[in-house]
Short mmCIF file of C-alpha atoms in Angstrom, two decimals:
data_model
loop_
_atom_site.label_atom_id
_atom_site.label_comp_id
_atom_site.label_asym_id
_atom_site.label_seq_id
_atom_site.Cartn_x
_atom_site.Cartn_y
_atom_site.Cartn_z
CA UNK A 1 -15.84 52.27 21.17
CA UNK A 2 -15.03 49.95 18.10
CA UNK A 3 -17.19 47.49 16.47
CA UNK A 4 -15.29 44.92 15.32
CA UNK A 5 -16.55 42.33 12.73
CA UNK A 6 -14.62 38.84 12.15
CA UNK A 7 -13.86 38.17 8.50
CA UNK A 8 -15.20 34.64 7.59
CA UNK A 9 -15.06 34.07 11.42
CA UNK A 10 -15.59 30.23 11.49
CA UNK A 11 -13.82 29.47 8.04
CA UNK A 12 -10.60 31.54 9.02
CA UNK A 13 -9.66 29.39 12.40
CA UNK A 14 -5.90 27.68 12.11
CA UNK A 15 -6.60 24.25 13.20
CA UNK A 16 -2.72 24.63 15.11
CA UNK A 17 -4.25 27.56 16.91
CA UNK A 18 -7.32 25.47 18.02
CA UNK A 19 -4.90 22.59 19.17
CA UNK A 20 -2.29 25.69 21.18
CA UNK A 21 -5.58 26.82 23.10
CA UNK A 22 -6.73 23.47 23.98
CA UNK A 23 -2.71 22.52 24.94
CA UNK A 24 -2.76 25.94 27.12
CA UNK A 25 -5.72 25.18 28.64
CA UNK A 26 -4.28 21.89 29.89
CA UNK A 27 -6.90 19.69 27.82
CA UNK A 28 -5.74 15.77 27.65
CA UNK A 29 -3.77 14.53 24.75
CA UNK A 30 -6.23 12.18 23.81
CA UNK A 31 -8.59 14.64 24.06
CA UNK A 32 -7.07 17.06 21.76
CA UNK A 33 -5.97 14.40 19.09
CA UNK A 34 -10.08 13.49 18.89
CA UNK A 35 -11.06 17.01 18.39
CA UNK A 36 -8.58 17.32 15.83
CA UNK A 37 -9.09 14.72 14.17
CA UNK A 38 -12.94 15.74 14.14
CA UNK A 39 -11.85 19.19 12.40
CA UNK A 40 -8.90 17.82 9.80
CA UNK A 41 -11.51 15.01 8.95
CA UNK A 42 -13.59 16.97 6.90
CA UNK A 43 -13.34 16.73 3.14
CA UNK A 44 -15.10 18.53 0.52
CA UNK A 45 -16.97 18.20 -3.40
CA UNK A 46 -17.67 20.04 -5.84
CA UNK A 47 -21.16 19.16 -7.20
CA UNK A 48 -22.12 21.11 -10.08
CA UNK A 49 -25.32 20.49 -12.22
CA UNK A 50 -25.98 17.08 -10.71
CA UNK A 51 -22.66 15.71 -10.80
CA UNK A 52 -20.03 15.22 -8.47
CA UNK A 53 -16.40 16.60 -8.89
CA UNK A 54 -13.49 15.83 -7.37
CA UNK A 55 -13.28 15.47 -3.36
CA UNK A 56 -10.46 18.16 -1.21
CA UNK A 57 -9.85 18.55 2.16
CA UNK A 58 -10.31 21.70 4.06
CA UNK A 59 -7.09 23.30 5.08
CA UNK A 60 -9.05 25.69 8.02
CA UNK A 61 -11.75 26.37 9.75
CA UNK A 62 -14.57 25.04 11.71
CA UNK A 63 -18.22 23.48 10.34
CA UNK A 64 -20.31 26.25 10.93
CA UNK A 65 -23.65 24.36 12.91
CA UNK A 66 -21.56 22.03 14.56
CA UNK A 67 -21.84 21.62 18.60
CA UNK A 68 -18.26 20.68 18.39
CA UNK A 69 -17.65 23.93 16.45
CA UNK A 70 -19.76 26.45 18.93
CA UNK A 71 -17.57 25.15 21.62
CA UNK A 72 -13.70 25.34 19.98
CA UNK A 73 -14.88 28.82 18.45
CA UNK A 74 -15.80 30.05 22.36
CA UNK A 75 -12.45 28.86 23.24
CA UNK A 76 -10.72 30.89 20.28
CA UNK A 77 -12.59 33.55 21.63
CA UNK A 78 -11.32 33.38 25.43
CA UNK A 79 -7.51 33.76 23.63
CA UNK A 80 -8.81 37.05 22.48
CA UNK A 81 -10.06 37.70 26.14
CA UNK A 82 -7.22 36.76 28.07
CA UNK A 83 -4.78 39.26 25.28
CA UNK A 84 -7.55 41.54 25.93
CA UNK A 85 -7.22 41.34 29.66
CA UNK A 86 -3.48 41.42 29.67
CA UNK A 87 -3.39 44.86 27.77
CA UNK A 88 -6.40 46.02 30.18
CA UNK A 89 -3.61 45.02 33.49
CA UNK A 90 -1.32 47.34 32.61
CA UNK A 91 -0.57 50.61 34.64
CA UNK A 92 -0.99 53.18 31.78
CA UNK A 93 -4.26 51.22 30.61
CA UNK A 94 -6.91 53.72 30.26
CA UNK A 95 -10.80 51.81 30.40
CA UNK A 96 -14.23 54.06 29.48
CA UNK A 97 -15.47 55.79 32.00
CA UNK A 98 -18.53 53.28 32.22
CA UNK A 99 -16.75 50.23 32.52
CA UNK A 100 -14.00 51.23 35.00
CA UNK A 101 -15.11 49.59 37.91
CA UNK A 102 -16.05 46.19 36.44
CA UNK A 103 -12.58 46.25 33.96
CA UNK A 104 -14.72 45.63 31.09
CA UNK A 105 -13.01 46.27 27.36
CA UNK A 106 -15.08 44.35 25.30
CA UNK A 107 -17.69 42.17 24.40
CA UNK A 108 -18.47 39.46 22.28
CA UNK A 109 -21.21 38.56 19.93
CA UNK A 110 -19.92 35.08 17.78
CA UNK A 111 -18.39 36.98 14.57
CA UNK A 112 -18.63 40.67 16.27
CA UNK A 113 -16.65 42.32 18.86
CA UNK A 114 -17.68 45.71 20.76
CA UNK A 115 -14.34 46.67 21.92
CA UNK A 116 -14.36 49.89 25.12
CA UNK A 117 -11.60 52.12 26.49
CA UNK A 118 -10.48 55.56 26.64
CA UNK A 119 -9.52 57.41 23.76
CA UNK A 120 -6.11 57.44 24.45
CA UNK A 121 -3.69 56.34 21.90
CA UNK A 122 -1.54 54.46 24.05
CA UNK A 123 -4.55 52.77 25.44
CA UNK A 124 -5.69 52.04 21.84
CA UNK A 125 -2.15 50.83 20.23
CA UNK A 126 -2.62 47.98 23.27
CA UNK A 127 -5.63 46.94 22.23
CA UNK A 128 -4.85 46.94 18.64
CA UNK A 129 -1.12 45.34 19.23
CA UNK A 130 -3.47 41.97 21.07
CA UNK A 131 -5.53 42.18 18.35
CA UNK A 132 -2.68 41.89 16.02
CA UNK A 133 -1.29 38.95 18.18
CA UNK A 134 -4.41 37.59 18.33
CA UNK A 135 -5.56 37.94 14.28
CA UNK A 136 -1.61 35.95 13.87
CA UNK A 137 -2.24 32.73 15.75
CA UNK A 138 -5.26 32.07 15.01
CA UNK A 139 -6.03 33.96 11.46
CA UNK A 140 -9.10 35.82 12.16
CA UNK A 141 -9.03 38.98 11.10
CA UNK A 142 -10.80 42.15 11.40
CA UNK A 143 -13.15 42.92 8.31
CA UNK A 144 -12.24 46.48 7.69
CA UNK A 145 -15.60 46.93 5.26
CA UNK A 146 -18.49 45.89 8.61
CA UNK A 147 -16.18 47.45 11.28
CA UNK A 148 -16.29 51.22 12.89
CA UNK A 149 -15.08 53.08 15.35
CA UNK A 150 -16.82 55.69 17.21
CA UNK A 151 -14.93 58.87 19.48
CA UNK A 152 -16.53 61.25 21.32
CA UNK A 153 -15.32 64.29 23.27
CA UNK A 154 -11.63 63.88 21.90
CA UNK A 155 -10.46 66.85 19.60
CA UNK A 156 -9.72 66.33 15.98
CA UNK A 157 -5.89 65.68 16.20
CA UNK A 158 -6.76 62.84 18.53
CA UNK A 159 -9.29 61.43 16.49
CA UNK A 160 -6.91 61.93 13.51
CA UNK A 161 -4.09 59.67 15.23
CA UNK A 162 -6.61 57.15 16.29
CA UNK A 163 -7.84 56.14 13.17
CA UNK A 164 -4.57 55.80 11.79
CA UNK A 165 -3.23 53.51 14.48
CA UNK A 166 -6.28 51.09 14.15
CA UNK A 167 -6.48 51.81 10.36
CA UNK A 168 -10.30 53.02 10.05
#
């Protein structure tokens, strides 16, 4: 079992990611062109001792408290899912014991991610290569520091190889 936790989870989203999902997902152009203008739209300032600074625009990421936000982030999310579910379909895919029958390999908590399978490495190098795939398109990333990985009855060598394929 790994714990996953999302660096700067809502501040790291690509806006081209968010505008790929909502193309995949067969969203209308018009639709997509007002949600992205709702997230490019956003400008900041620096205001320091009472005064104002200059005004920038944001580059990434979506307002965290925003209804508009919630629901793009969920979608992010189901990318992560579906790669998730695609390394789960394959042949040599090896789940947890517990969550065989139901095909379960993770779950998802907004900027956390409980991530299940087998101790197997070739079971864990999927998992880790959709995660890779995943962290590339849409730039969030695991936060090394928050997240662990737990093992138990695997022997040492096993452990050993594990942690070096999902660098723990």
């Amino acid at each position: 079992m790994m714990k996953i936790d999302l660096k700067k989870a809502y501040d790291s989203v690509q806006w081209e990611a968010v505008r790929e999902i909502l193309t995949s997902l067969k969203f209308l152009n018009i639709f997509i062109k007002w949600i992205m203008a709702c997230i490019t739209s956003a400008s900041f300032t620096i205001h320091i001792n009472g005064d104002d600074f200059r005004s920038f625009k944001g580059g990434t990421g979506l307002r965290q408290g925003g209804p508009l936000s919630t629901l793009l982030f969920v979608l992010v999310m189901e990318y992560l899912t579906r790669l998730f579910n695609q390394a789960g379909s394959t042949i040599w895919f090896k789940f947890h014991p517990h969550c065989k029958d139901n095909r379960m390999t993770h779950l998802i908590f907004t900027d956390d991610l409980i991530v299940y399978s087998a101790a197997e490495a070739n079971t864990i190098a999927s998992l880790k290569k959709a995660f890779d795939r995943f962290s590339e398109s849409t730039g969030l990333v695991a936060n090394n520091e928050k997240s662990k990985i737990v093992m138990g009855g695997c022997h040492d060598q096993l452990k050993k190889q594990i942690l070096e394929l999902t660098g723990y």
